[in-house]
């Protein structure tokens, strides 16, 4: 094989770098979808595929835009989610990847937040959850992390963990409101399917 010229080597290097740095937005499943009701499987090993999935989930979350996204929402029934609840203008983002997350403590105090969901677009309802939670998870380096969350971080982390257990925020509502939102989503999906 002829040795590559410097220019050709540079082009190949840029192409491979672009491959690793490309943005990949994955489609987000919409409720009702049976995959959103499944209990997800633990991640056995942090492989390059899990790294790529986490990167795609962060790209997809920021593009939505959202402050969290769980793997089942992009059709991968594994126990990992991403979140970045930094809302202050000009503050540095804090993208987090939580693999096999568990709640280790919840506060007695509760907080109510008007929740939405990227899998249930334009539908919002008040959900009451523990105000603060401690979570333990594995990070992308395979290291165990533990942290206490409050505010939007606590709400989001609990919302995403629900997704890993096949639970949506509407499952915290009464049956009438849940059915009303589900009927709206069935209509929306039918209209989107017609529009193609
Ligand atoms: O899981 C998802 O669908 C992502 C949600 C996470 C979330 C829901 C309710 C409360 C906090 C987080 C999306 O980020 S929904 C869009 C959103 C954006 C800002 C604040 C709240 C919700
Ligand atoms: Zn959601």
Short mmCIF file of C-alpha atoms and ligand atoms in Angstrom, two decimals:
data_model
loop_
_atom_site.label_atom_id
_atom_site.label_comp_id
_atom_site.label_asym_id
_atom_site.label_seq_id
_atom_site.Cartn_x
_atom_site.Cartn_y
_atom_site.Cartn_z
CA UNK A 1 0.00 0.00 0.00
CA UNK A 2 1.45 3.44 -0.98
CA UNK A 3 2.39 5.58 2.10
CA UNK A 4 -0.15 8.37 2.59
CA UNK A 5 0.96 11.93 1.84
CA UNK A 6 0.81 14.38 4.73
CA UNK A 7 -2.28 16.04 3.21
CA UNK A 8 -4.09 12.70 2.85
CA UNK A 9 -3.16 11.76 6.44
CA UNK A 10 -4.50 15.12 7.66
CA UNK A 11 -7.77 14.62 5.77
CA UNK A 12 -8.15 11.12 7.21
CA UNK A 13 -7.46 12.43 10.73
CA UNK A 14 -10.06 15.19 10.35
CA UNK A 15 -12.59 12.71 8.99
CA UNK A 16 -12.12 10.35 11.93
CA UNK A 17 -12.25 13.26 14.42
CA UNK A 18 -15.46 14.49 12.81
CA UNK A 19 -16.84 10.96 13.15
CA UNK A 20 -16.21 11.00 16.89
CA UNK A 21 -17.43 14.56 17.39
CA UNK A 22 -20.56 14.39 15.18
CA UNK A 23 -23.90 15.23 16.77
CA UNK A 24 -26.37 12.34 16.75
CA UNK A 25 -29.96 13.16 17.55
CA UNK A 26 -32.02 10.04 18.15
CA UNK A 27 -35.85 9.91 17.73
CA UNK A 28 -37.75 10.11 21.05
CA UNK A 29 -40.52 7.53 21.58
CA UNK A 30 -43.95 9.02 22.21
CA UNK A 31 -46.51 7.73 24.76
CA UNK A 32 -48.37 5.41 24.38
CA UNK A 33 -45.58 2.99 23.48
CA UNK A 34 -45.10 -0.43 25.20
CA UNK A 35 -41.33 0.16 25.39
CA UNK A 36 -41.94 3.10 27.74
CA UNK A 37 -43.74 0.77 30.17
CA UNK A 38 -40.95 -1.82 30.48
CA UNK A 39 -38.62 -2.21 33.46
CA UNK A 40 -35.15 -1.67 31.99
CA UNK A 41 -32.18 -4.02 32.34
CA UNK A 42 -29.05 -3.04 34.32
CA UNK A 43 -25.96 -2.04 32.32
CA UNK A 44 -23.54 -4.99 32.78
CA UNK A 45 -20.41 -3.22 31.51
CA UNK A 46 -19.55 0.35 30.46
CA UNK A 47 -18.61 -0.37 26.83
CA UNK A 48 -17.77 2.03 23.97
CA UNK A 49 -21.38 1.49 22.83
CA UNK A 50 -22.65 2.80 26.20
CA UNK A 51 -20.32 5.83 25.82
CA UNK A 52 -21.75 6.47 22.33
CA UNK A 53 -25.33 6.03 23.60
CA UNK A 54 -24.73 8.51 26.45
CA UNK A 55 -23.26 11.06 24.00
CA UNK A 56 -26.25 10.64 21.67
CA UNK A 57 -28.67 10.99 24.61
CA UNK A 58 -27.03 14.25 25.70
CA UNK A 59 -27.13 15.57 22.09
CA UNK A 60 -30.82 14.56 21.88
CA UNK A 61 -31.66 16.10 25.29
CA UNK A 62 -30.01 19.47 24.52
CA UNK A 63 -31.63 19.53 21.07
CA UNK A 64 -35.16 18.82 22.42
CA UNK A 65 -34.55 20.92 24.62
CA UNK A 66 -34.89 19.16 27.93
CA UNK A 67 -33.11 18.85 31.26
CA UNK A 68 -33.15 15.06 31.34
CA UNK A 69 -33.57 12.00 29.10
CA UNK A 70 -33.75 8.28 29.89
CA UNK A 71 -32.47 5.48 27.62
CA UNK A 72 -35.92 3.88 27.10
CA UNK A 73 -37.09 7.19 25.61
CA UNK A 74 -34.73 6.53 22.68
CA UNK A 75 -35.76 2.88 22.55
CA UNK A 76 -32.87 1.40 24.56
CA UNK A 77 -34.24 -0.57 27.53
CA UNK A 78 -31.15 -0.13 29.69
CA UNK A 79 -30.81 1.50 33.12
CA UNK A 80 -29.14 4.81 32.36
CA UNK A 81 -30.22 8.41 32.04
CA UNK A 82 -28.65 11.79 31.41
CA UNK A 83 -29.51 15.16 32.94
CA UNK A 84 -28.34 18.75 33.04
CA UNK A 85 -30.55 21.01 35.12
CA UNK A 86 -28.24 24.05 35.04
CA UNK A 87 -30.66 26.87 34.20
CA UNK A 88 -28.68 29.98 35.16
CA UNK A 89 -27.94 32.14 32.09
CA UNK A 90 -24.24 31.94 31.21
CA UNK A 91 -23.50 29.24 33.81
CA UNK A 92 -21.39 26.27 32.67
CA UNK A 93 -23.52 23.25 31.71
CA UNK A 94 -23.19 20.18 33.94
CA UNK A 95 -24.01 17.15 31.76
CA UNK A 96 -24.43 14.07 33.98
CA UNK A 97 -24.60 10.39 32.96
CA UNK A 98 -26.08 8.09 35.62
CA UNK A 99 -25.71 4.33 35.00
CA UNK A 100 -27.66 1.83 37.14
CA UNK A 101 -28.90 4.63 39.40
CA UNK A 102 -30.49 3.89 42.80
CA UNK A 103 -32.14 6.13 45.38
CA UNK A 104 -30.39 5.65 48.77
CA UNK A 105 -32.35 8.28 50.76
CA UNK A 106 -35.37 10.58 50.36
CA UNK A 107 -36.36 13.60 52.47
CA UNK A 108 -39.58 13.56 54.48
CA UNK A 109 -40.39 16.95 52.98
CA UNK A 110 -42.16 16.86 49.60
CA UNK A 111 -42.23 19.36 46.74
CA UNK A 112 -44.73 19.78 43.92
CA UNK A 113 -43.50 20.60 40.41
CA UNK A 114 -45.43 21.08 37.16
CA UNK A 115 -43.82 18.27 35.18
CA UNK A 116 -43.62 17.66 31.46
CA UNK A 117 -42.02 14.83 29.49
CA UNK A 118 -40.29 14.66 26.12
CA UNK A 119 -42.30 11.50 25.45
CA UNK A 120 -45.58 13.30 26.25
CA UNK A 121 -45.09 16.66 24.52
CA UNK A 122 -47.11 19.75 25.50
CA UNK A 123 -48.84 17.99 28.43
CA UNK A 124 -48.11 19.23 31.95
CA UNK A 125 -49.38 18.35 35.42
CA UNK A 126 -48.42 18.85 39.06
CA UNK A 127 -46.51 15.92 40.57
CA UNK A 128 -45.55 15.68 44.24
CA UNK A 129 -42.19 14.01 45.02
CA UNK A 130 -39.64 14.02 47.88
CA UNK A 131 -37.97 17.45 47.88
CA UNK A 132 -34.43 15.99 48.21
CA UNK A 133 -32.97 12.61 47.23
CA UNK A 134 -29.60 10.91 47.52
CA UNK A 135 -28.65 8.75 44.56
CA UNK A 136 -25.86 6.23 43.94
CA UNK A 137 -24.83 5.33 40.39
CA UNK A 138 -21.94 4.25 38.18
CA UNK A 139 -20.34 6.89 35.95
CA UNK A 140 -18.88 6.42 32.46
CA UNK A 141 -15.50 5.56 34.02
CA UNK A 142 -17.15 2.71 35.93
CA UNK A 143 -16.66 4.55 39.24
CA UNK A 144 -19.40 4.62 41.88
CA UNK A 145 -20.78 8.08 42.61
CA UNK A 146 -23.23 9.26 45.26
CA UNK A 147 -24.80 12.73 45.53
CA UNK A 148 -27.74 14.51 47.11
CA UNK A 149 -30.03 16.43 44.75
CA UNK A 150 -32.55 19.16 45.50
CA UNK A 151 -34.72 21.53 43.46
CA UNK A 152 -35.12 20.76 39.76
CA UNK A 153 -32.24 18.25 39.95
CA UNK A 154 -34.18 16.15 42.49
CA UNK A 155 -37.40 16.30 40.47
CA UNK A 156 -35.61 15.43 37.24
CA UNK A 157 -33.58 12.56 38.74
CA UNK A 158 -36.75 10.96 40.15
CA UNK A 159 -38.61 11.53 36.86
CA UNK A 160 -35.80 9.81 34.93
CA UNK A 161 -35.51 6.93 37.40
CA UNK A 162 -39.26 6.40 36.97
CA UNK A 163 -38.62 5.98 33.23
CA UNK A 164 -36.14 3.14 33.95
CA UNK A 165 -38.96 1.40 35.87
CA UNK A 166 -41.50 1.87 33.07
CA UNK A 167 -43.29 4.67 34.92
CA UNK A 168 -44.34 8.03 33.43
CA UNK A 169 -45.24 11.23 35.30
CA UNK A 170 -48.89 10.67 34.31
CA UNK A 171 -48.84 7.47 36.40
CA UNK A 172 -48.69 9.78 39.44
CA UNK A 173 -51.99 11.41 38.39
CA UNK A 174 -55.59 10.29 38.90
CA UNK A 175 -57.13 7.98 36.26
CA UNK A 176 -59.30 10.69 34.65
CA UNK A 177 -56.40 13.09 33.99
CA UNK A 178 -54.11 10.22 32.91
CA UNK A 179 -56.71 8.95 30.41
CA UNK A 180 -57.34 12.48 29.10
CA UNK A 181 -53.61 12.99 28.40
CA UNK A 182 -53.28 9.53 26.86
CA UNK A 183 -56.24 10.20 24.52
CA UNK A 184 -54.64 13.49 23.44
CA UNK A 185 -51.38 11.65 22.71
CA UNK A 186 -53.15 8.91 20.69
CA UNK A 187 -54.72 11.70 18.58
CA UNK A 188 -51.39 13.53 18.20
CA UNK A 189 -49.59 10.32 17.08
CA UNK A 190 -52.37 9.57 14.59
CA UNK A 191 -52.10 13.11 13.13
CA UNK A 192 -48.28 12.87 12.93
CA UNK A 193 -48.56 9.47 11.20
CA UNK A 194 -50.98 10.99 8.63
CA UNK A 195 -48.68 13.99 8.06
CA UNK A 196 -45.86 11.48 7.42
O1 LIG B 1 -37.62 12.59 30.87
C1 LIG B 1 -37.96 13.55 30.19
O2 LIG B 1 -38.95 13.52 29.45
C2 LIG B 1 -37.18 14.81 30.29
C3 LIG B 1 -37.91 15.85 31.06
C4 LIG B 1 -37.32 15.83 32.45
C5 LIG B 1 -38.09 16.58 33.48
C6 LIG B 1 -39.45 16.47 33.61
C7 LIG B 1 -40.12 17.16 34.62
C8 LIG B 1 -39.41 17.96 35.49
C9 LIG B 1 -38.05 18.07 35.36
C10 LIG B 1 -37.40 17.37 34.35
C11 LIG B 1 -37.77 17.08 30.19
O3 LIG B 1 -36.68 17.80 30.53
S1 LIG B 1 -39.25 17.95 30.10
C12 LIG B 1 -38.87 19.53 29.70
C13 LIG B 1 -38.54 20.36 30.90
C14 LIG B 1 -37.65 21.37 30.75
C15 LIG B 1 -37.35 22.17 31.82
C16 LIG B 1 -37.95 21.97 33.05
C17 LIG B 1 -38.85 20.95 33.20
C18 LIG B 1 -39.15 20.13 32.12
ZN1 LIG B 2 -40.04 11.98 30.80
#
